[in-house]
CSV table of C-alpha atoms in Angstrom, one decimal:
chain,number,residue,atom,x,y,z
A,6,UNK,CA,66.4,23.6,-9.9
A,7,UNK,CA,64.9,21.9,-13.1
A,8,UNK,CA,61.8,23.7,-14.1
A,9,UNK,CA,58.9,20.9,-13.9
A,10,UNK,CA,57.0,22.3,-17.0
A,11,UNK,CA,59.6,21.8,-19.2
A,12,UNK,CA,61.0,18.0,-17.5
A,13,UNK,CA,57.8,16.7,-17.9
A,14,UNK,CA,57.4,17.5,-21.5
A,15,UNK,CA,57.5,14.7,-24.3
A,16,UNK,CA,55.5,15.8,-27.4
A,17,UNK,CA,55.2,19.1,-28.8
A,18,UNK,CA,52.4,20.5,-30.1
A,19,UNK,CA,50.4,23.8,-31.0
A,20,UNK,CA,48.1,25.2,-28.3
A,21,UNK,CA,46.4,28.6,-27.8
A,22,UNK,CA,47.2,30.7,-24.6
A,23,UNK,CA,46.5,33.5,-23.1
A,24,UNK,CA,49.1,36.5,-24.2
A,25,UNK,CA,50.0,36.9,-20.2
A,26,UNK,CA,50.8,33.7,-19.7
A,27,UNK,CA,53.3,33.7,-23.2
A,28,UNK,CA,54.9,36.8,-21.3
A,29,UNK,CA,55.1,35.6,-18.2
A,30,UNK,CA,57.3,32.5,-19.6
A,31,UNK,CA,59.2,30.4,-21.9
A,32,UNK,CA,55.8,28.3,-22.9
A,33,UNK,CA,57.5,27.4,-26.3
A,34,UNK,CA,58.0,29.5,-30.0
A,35,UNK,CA,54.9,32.0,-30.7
A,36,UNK,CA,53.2,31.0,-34.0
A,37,UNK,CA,50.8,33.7,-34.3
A,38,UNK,CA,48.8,36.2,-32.0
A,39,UNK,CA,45.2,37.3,-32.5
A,40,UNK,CA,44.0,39.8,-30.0
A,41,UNK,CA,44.5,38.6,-26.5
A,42,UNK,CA,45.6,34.6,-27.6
A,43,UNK,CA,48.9,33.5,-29.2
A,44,UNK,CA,49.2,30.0,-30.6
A,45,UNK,CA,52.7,28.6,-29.5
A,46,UNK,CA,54.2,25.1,-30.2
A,47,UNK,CA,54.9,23.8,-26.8
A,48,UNK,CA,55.1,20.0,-25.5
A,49,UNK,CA,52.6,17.9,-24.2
A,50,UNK,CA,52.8,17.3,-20.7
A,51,UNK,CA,52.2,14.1,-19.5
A,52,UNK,CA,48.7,13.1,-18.3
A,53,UNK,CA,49.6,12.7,-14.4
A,54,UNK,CA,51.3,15.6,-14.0
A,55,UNK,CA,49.8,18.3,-16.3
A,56,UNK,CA,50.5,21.4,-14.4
A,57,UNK,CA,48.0,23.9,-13.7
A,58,UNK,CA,49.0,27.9,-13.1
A,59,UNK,CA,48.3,28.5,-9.2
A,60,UNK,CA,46.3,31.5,-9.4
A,61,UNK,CA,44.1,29.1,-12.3
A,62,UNK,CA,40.3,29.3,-10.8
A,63,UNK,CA,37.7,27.8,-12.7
A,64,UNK,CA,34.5,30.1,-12.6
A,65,UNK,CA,31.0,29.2,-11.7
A,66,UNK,CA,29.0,27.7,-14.0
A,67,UNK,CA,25.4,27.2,-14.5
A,68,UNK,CA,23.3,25.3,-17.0
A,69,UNK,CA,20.4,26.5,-19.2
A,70,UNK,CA,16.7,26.0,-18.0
A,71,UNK,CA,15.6,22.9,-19.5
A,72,UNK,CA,12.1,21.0,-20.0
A,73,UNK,CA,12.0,19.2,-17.0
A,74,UNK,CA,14.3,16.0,-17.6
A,75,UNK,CA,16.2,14.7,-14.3
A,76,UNK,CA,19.7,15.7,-13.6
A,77,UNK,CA,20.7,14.3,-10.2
A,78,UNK,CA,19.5,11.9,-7.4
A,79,UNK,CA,20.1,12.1,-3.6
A,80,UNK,CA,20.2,10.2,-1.2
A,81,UNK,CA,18.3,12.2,2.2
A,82,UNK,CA,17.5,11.3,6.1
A,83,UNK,CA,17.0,7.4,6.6
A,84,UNK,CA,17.4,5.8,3.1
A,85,UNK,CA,13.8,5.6,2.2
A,86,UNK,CA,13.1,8.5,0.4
A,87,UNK,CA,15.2,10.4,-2.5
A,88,UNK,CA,15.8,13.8,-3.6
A,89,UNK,CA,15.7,14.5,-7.5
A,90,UNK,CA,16.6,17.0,-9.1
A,91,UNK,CA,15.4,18.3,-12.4
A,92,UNK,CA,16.6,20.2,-15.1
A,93,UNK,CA,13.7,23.2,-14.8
A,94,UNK,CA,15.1,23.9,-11.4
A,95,UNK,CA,12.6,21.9,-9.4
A,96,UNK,CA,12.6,19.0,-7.8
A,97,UNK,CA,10.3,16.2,-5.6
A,98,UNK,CA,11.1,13.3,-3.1
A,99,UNK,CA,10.5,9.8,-4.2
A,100,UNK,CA,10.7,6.4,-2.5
A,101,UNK,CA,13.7,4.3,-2.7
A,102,UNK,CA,12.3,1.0,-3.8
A,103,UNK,CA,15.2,-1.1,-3.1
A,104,UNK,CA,15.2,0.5,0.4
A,105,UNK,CA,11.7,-0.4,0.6
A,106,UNK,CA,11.7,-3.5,-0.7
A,107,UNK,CA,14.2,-4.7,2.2
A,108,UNK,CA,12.3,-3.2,5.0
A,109,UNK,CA,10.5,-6.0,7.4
A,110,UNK,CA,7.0,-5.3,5.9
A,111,UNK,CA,8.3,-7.3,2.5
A,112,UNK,CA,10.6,-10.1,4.1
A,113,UNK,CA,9.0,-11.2,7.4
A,114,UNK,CA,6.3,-13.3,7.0
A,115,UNK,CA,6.4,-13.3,3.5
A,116,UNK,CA,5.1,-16.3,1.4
A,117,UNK,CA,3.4,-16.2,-2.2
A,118,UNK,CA,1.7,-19.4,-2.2
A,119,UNK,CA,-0.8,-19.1,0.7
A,120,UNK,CA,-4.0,-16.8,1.8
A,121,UNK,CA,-2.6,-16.2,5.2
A,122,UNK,CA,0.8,-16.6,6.1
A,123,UNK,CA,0.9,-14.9,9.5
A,124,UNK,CA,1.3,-18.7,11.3
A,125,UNK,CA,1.8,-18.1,14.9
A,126,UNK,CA,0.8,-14.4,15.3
A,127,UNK,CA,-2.2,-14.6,18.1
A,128,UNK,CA,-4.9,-11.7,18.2
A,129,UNK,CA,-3.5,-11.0,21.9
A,130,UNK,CA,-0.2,-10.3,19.8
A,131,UNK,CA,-1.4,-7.5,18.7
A,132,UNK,CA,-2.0,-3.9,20.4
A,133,UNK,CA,-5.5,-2.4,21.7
A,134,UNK,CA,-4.7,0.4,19.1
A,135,UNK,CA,-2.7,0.5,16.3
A,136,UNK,CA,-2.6,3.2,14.4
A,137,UNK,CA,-2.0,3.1,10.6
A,138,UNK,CA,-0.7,6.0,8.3
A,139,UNK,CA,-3.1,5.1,5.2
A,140,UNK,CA,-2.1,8.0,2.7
A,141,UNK,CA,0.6,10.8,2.9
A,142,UNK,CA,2.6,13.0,0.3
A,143,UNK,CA,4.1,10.3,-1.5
A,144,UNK,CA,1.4,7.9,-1.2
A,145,UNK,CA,-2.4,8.5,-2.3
A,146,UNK,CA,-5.7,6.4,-2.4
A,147,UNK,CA,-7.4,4.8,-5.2
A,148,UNK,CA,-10.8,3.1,-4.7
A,149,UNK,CA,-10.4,-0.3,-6.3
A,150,UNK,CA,-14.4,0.0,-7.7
A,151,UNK,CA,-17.3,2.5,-6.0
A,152,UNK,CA,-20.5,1.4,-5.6
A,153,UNK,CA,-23.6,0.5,-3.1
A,154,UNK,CA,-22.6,-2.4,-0.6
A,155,UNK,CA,-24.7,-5.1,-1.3
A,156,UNK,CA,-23.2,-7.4,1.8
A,157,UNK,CA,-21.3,-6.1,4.2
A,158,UNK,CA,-18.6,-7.4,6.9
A,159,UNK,CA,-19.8,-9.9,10.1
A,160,UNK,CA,-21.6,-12.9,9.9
A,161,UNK,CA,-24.0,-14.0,6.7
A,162,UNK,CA,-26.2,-16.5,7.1
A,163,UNK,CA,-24.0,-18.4,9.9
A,164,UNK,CA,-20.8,-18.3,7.9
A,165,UNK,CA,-17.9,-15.5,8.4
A,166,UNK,CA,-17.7,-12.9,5.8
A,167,UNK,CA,-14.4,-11.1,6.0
A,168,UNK,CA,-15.0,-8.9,3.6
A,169,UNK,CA,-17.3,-6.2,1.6
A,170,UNK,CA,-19.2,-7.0,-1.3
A,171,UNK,CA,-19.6,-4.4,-4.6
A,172,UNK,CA,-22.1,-5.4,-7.3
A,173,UNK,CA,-20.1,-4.9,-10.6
A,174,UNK,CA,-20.2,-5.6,-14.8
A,175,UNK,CA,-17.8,-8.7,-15.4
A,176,UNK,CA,-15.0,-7.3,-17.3
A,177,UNK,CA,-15.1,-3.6,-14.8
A,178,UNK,CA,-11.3,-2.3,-14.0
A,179,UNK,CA,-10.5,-3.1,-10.6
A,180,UNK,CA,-7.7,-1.2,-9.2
A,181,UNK,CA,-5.2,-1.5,-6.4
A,182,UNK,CA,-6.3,0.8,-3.5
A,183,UNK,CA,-2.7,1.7,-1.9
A,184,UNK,CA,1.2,1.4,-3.3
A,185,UNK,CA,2.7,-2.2,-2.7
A,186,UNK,CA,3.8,-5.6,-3.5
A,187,UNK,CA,1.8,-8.3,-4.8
A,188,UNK,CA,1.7,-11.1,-2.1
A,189,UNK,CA,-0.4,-13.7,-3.9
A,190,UNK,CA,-2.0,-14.2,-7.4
A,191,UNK,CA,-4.0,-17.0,-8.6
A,192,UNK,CA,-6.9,-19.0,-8.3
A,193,UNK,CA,-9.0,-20.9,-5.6
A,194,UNK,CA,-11.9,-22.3,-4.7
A,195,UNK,CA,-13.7,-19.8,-2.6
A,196,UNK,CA,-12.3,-16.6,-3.9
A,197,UNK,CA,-11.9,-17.5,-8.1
A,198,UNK,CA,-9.4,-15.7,-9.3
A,199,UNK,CA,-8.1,-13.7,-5.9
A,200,UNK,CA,-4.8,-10.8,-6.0
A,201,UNK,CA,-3.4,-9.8,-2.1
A,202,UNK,CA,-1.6,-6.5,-2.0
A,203,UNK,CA,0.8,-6.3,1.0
A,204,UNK,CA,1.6,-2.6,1.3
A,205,UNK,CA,3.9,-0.7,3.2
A,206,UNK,CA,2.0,0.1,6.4
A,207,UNK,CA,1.3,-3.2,6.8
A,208,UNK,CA,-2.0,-3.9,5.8
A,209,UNK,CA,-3.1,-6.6,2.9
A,210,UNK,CA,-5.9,-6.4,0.8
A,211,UNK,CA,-7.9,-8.5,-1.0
A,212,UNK,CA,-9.6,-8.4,-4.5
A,213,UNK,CA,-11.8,-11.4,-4.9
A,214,UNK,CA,-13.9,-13.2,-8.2
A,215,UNK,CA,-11.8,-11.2,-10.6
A,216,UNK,CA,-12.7,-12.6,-13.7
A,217,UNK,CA,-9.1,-11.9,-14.9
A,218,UNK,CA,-5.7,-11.4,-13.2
A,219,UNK,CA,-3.0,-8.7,-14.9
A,220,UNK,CA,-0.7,-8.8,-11.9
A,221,UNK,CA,1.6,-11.4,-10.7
A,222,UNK,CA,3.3,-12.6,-6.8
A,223,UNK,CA,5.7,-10.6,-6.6
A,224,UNK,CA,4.8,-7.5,-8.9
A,225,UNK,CA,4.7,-3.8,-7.4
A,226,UNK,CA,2.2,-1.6,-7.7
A,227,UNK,CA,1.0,1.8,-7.4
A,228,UNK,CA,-2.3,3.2,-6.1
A,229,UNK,CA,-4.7,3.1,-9.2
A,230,UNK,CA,-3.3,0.7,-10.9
A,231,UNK,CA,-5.9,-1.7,-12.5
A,232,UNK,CA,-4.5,-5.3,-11.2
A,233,UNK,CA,-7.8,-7.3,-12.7
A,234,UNK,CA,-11.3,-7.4,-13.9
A,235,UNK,CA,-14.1,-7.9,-12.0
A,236,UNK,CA,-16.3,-11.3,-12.5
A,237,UNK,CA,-18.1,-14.2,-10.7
A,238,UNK,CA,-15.4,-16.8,-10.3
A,239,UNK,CA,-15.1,-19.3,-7.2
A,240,UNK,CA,-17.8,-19.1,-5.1
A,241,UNK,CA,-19.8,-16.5,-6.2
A,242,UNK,CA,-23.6,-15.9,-7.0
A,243,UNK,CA,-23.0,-12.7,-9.4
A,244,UNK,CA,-20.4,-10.6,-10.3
A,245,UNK,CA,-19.1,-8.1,-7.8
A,246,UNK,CA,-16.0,-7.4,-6.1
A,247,UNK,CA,-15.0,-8.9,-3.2
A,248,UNK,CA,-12.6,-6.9,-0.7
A,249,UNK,CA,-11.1,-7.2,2.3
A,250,UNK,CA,-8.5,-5.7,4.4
A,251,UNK,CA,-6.2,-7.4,6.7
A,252,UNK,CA,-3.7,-6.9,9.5
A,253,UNK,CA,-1.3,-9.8,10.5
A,254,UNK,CA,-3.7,-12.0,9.0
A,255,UNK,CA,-6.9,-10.8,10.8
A,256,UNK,CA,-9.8,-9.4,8.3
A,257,UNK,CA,-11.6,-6.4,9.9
A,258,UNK,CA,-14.2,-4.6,8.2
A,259,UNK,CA,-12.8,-2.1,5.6
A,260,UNK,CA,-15.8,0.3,5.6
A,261,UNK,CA,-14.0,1.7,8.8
A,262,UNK,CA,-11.3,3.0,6.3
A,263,UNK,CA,-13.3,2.9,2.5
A,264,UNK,CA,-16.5,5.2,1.9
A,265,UNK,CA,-17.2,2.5,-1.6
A,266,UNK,CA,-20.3,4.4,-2.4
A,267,UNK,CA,-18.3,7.9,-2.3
A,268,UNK,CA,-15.1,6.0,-3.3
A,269,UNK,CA,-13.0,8.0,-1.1
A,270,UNK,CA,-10.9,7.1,2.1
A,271,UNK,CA,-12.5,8.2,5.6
A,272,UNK,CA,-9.3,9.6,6.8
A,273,UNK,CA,-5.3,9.6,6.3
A,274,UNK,CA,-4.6,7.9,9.3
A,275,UNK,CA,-6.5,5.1,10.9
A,276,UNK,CA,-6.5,4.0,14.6
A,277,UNK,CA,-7.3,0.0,13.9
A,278,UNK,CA,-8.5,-1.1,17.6
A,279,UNK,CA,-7.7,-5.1,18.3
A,280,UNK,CA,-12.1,-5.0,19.1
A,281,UNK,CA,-12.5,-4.3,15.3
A,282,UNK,CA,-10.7,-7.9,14.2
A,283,UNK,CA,-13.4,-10.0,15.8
A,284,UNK,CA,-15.1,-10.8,13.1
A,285,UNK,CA,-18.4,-9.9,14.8
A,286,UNK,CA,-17.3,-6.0,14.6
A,287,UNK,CA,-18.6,-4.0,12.2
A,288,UNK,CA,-18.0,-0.5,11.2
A,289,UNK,CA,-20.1,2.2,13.4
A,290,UNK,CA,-20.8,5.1,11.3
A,291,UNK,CA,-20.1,8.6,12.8
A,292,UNK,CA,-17.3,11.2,12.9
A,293,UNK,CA,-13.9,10.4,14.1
A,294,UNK,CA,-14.4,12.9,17.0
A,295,UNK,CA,-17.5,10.8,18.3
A,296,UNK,CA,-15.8,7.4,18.2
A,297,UNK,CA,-12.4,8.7,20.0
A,298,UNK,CA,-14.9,10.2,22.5
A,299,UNK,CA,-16.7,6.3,22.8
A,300,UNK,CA,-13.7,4.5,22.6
A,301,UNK,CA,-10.3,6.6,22.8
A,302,UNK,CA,-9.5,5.0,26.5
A,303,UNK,CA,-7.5,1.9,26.9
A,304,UNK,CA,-10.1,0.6,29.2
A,305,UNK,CA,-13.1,1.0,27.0
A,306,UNK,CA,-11.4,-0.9,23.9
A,307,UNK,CA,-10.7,-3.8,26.7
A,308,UNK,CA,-14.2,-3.1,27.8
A,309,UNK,CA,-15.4,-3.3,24.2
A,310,UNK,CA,-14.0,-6.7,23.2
A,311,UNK,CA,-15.4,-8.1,26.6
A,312,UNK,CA,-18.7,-7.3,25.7
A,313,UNK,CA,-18.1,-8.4,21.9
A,314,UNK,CA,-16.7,-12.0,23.1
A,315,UNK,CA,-20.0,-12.2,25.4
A,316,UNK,CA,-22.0,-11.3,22.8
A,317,UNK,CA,-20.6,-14.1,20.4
A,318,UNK,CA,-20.3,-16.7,22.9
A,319,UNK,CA,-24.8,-16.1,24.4
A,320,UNK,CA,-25.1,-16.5,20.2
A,321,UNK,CA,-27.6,-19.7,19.5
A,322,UNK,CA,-28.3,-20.9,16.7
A,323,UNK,CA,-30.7,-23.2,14.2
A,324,UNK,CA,-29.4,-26.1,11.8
A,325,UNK,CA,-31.9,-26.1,9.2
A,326,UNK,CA,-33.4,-29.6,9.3
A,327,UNK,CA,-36.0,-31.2,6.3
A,328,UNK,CA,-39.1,-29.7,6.6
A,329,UNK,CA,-38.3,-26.3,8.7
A,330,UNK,CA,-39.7,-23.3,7.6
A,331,UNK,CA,-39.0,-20.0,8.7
A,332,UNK,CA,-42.4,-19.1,10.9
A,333,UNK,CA,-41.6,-22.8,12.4
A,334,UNK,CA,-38.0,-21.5,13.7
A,335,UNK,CA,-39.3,-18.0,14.6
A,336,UNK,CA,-42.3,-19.6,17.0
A,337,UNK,CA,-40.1,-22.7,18.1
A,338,UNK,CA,-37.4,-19.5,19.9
A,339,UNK,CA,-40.3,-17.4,20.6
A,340,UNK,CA,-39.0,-14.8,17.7
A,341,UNK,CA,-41.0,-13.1,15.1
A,342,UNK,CA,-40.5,-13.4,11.8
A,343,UNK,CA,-38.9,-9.9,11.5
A,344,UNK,CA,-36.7,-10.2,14.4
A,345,UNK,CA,-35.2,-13.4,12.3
A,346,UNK,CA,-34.7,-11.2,9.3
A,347,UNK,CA,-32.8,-8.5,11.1
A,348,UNK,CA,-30.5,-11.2,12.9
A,349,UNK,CA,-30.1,-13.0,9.5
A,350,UNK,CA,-29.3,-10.0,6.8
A,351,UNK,CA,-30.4,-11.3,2.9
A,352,UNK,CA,-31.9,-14.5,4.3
A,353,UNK,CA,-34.8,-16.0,2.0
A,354,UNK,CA,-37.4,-17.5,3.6
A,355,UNK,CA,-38.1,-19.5,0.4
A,356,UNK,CA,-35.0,-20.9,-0.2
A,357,UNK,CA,-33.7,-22.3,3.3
A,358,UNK,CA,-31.3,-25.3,2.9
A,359,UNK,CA,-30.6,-28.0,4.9
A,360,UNK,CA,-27.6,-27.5,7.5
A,361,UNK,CA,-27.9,-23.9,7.1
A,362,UNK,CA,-27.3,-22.0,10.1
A,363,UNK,CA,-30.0,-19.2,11.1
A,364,UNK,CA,-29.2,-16.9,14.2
A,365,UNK,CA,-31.7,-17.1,16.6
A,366,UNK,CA,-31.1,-14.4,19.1
């Protein structure tokens, strides 16, 4: 039988081997020895079938502690997050963007050119409770700007507010509270300059009168990042920062999720009820043990948007005609002037306009 490390020869050449292998063989003519290597001229075998000794075994190797630069990427459980590996032995999960940016959340009802794009999705749609994972390991809170409330979520002076008001100086950073995708950037006539975050729970929020946009439809973002500046653009009667948060298109109040004046979140996850996107709802202070214990039934939350939807529809209200002043309305409803003040939060008996609405009861 032809001996294959010779057939397969074509070139010679000089190579250093090991002195048992020279002895063990006819590997070509020794040229020199030094210590436990000979150099031998030997042919070259060809590429696809170099022959290796069988009892060859590469040893393990290892590689020196480095500064902390990445050597290796995995792939782990469903896709969504990823395993890397660095060169100071550690390592830390991150989130597989492309994975993320194909996940429903950034595809289904996805448009970039209007304020809601949620057509078709009815409030019965949705659950009693949904429950929200705000923040986790991968995915912290930033508060956009902190600061006193000056107006808060619910009905102002007989017009919805979706939102929460934060006096600020035009020109303050305003950041994006959560990781996500910029949904919509650009300007209109109520909000000014207006960014909406989609992020990957679900929830969008807004960022209102920015007197400059850095972010773009379609941009992602992290947590902290500062998207734009606050101002006083669209309709606007000082510079502050307008937010809101949104599910499926329906604004509830977000001081059940942001303490602004703290500028921290009020916990990690967040039970959204379906009562809490009436836009009569507002937030209820009080410890997340007390409001379970009020509302953690099925029956109560049913129970609880009952008695909101009464509430809205035994609602009256005044049309400010020429002429009216405030202690006219009060005695015409048999109210006091106070009681009209606490049913109309910020409303100035001075400067009452004709058509406005005022709540009377």
């Amino acid at each position: 039988m032809a001996d294959k490390r010779k057939s397969a020869f074509l070139l010679p050449a000089l190579v250093l081997i090991p002195a048992a292998w020279a002895a063990a063989g006819d590997y070509g003519t020794v040229d020199a020895v030094a210590g436990d290597t000979v150099a031998v001229h030997t042919p070259v075998p060809h590429p696809e079938v170099t022959w290796v000794p069988e009892d060859y075994i590469t040893e393990i190797g290892s590689f020196k502690r480095g500064d902390g630069a990445p050597v290796d990427t995995l792939d782990i459980g469903d896709g969504y997050l990823q395993l890397v590996l660095f060169d100071d032995y550690s390592w830390r999960y991150i989130k597989n963007m492309k994975k993320v940016a194909e996940s429903d959340v950034f595809t289904d009802f996805w448009k970039e050119n209007v304020i809601n794009p949620y057509d078709g999705v009815e409030l019965r749609d949705l659950g009693y409770r949904n429950s929200i994972c705000l923040v986790d390991s991968l995915s912290q809170f930033v508060c956009p700007y902190a600061g006193k409330v000056y107006s808060r979520f619910g009905y102002r002076r007989g017009r919805r507010h979706q939102g929460t008001d934060v006096p600020l100086v035009t020109g303050t950073p305003v950041k994006a509270a959560f990781d996500g995708r910029v949904r919509f950037s650009g300007r209109t006539s109520g909000y000014g300059n207006l960014v909406i975050i989609r992020h990957e729970n679900g929830l969008e929020t807004f960022y209102g009168h920015l007197s400059r946009r850095n972010v773009e439809s379609g941009d992602w973002v992290r947590a902290g990042d500062v998207i734009g500046l606050g101002g006083s653009t669209g309709r606007s009667t000082g510079p502050h920062l307008h937010f809101e948060t949104r599910y499926k298109g329906y604004a509830f109040d977000p001081e059940w999720i942001v303490d602004f004046e703290n500028g921290e979140l009020r916990a990690n996850v967040f039970v959204l009820r379906r009562s809490y996107l009436d836009p009569s709802s507002r937030y209820v202070p009080g410890t997340i043990d007390e409001e379970d214990a009020i509302y953690g039934e099925d029956e109560k939350i049913i129970q609880e948007e009952m008695r909101i939807e009464a509430e809205r529809a035994a609602m009256r209200w005044h049309t400010v005609r020429s002429g009216d002043t405030l202690s006219e309305i009060a005695g015409k409803y048999g109210k006091s002037l106070s009681a009209l003040r606490r049913l109309n939060p910020g409303i100035n008996a001075d400067r009452l306009r004709i058509g406005q609405k005022i709540r009377v009861n």
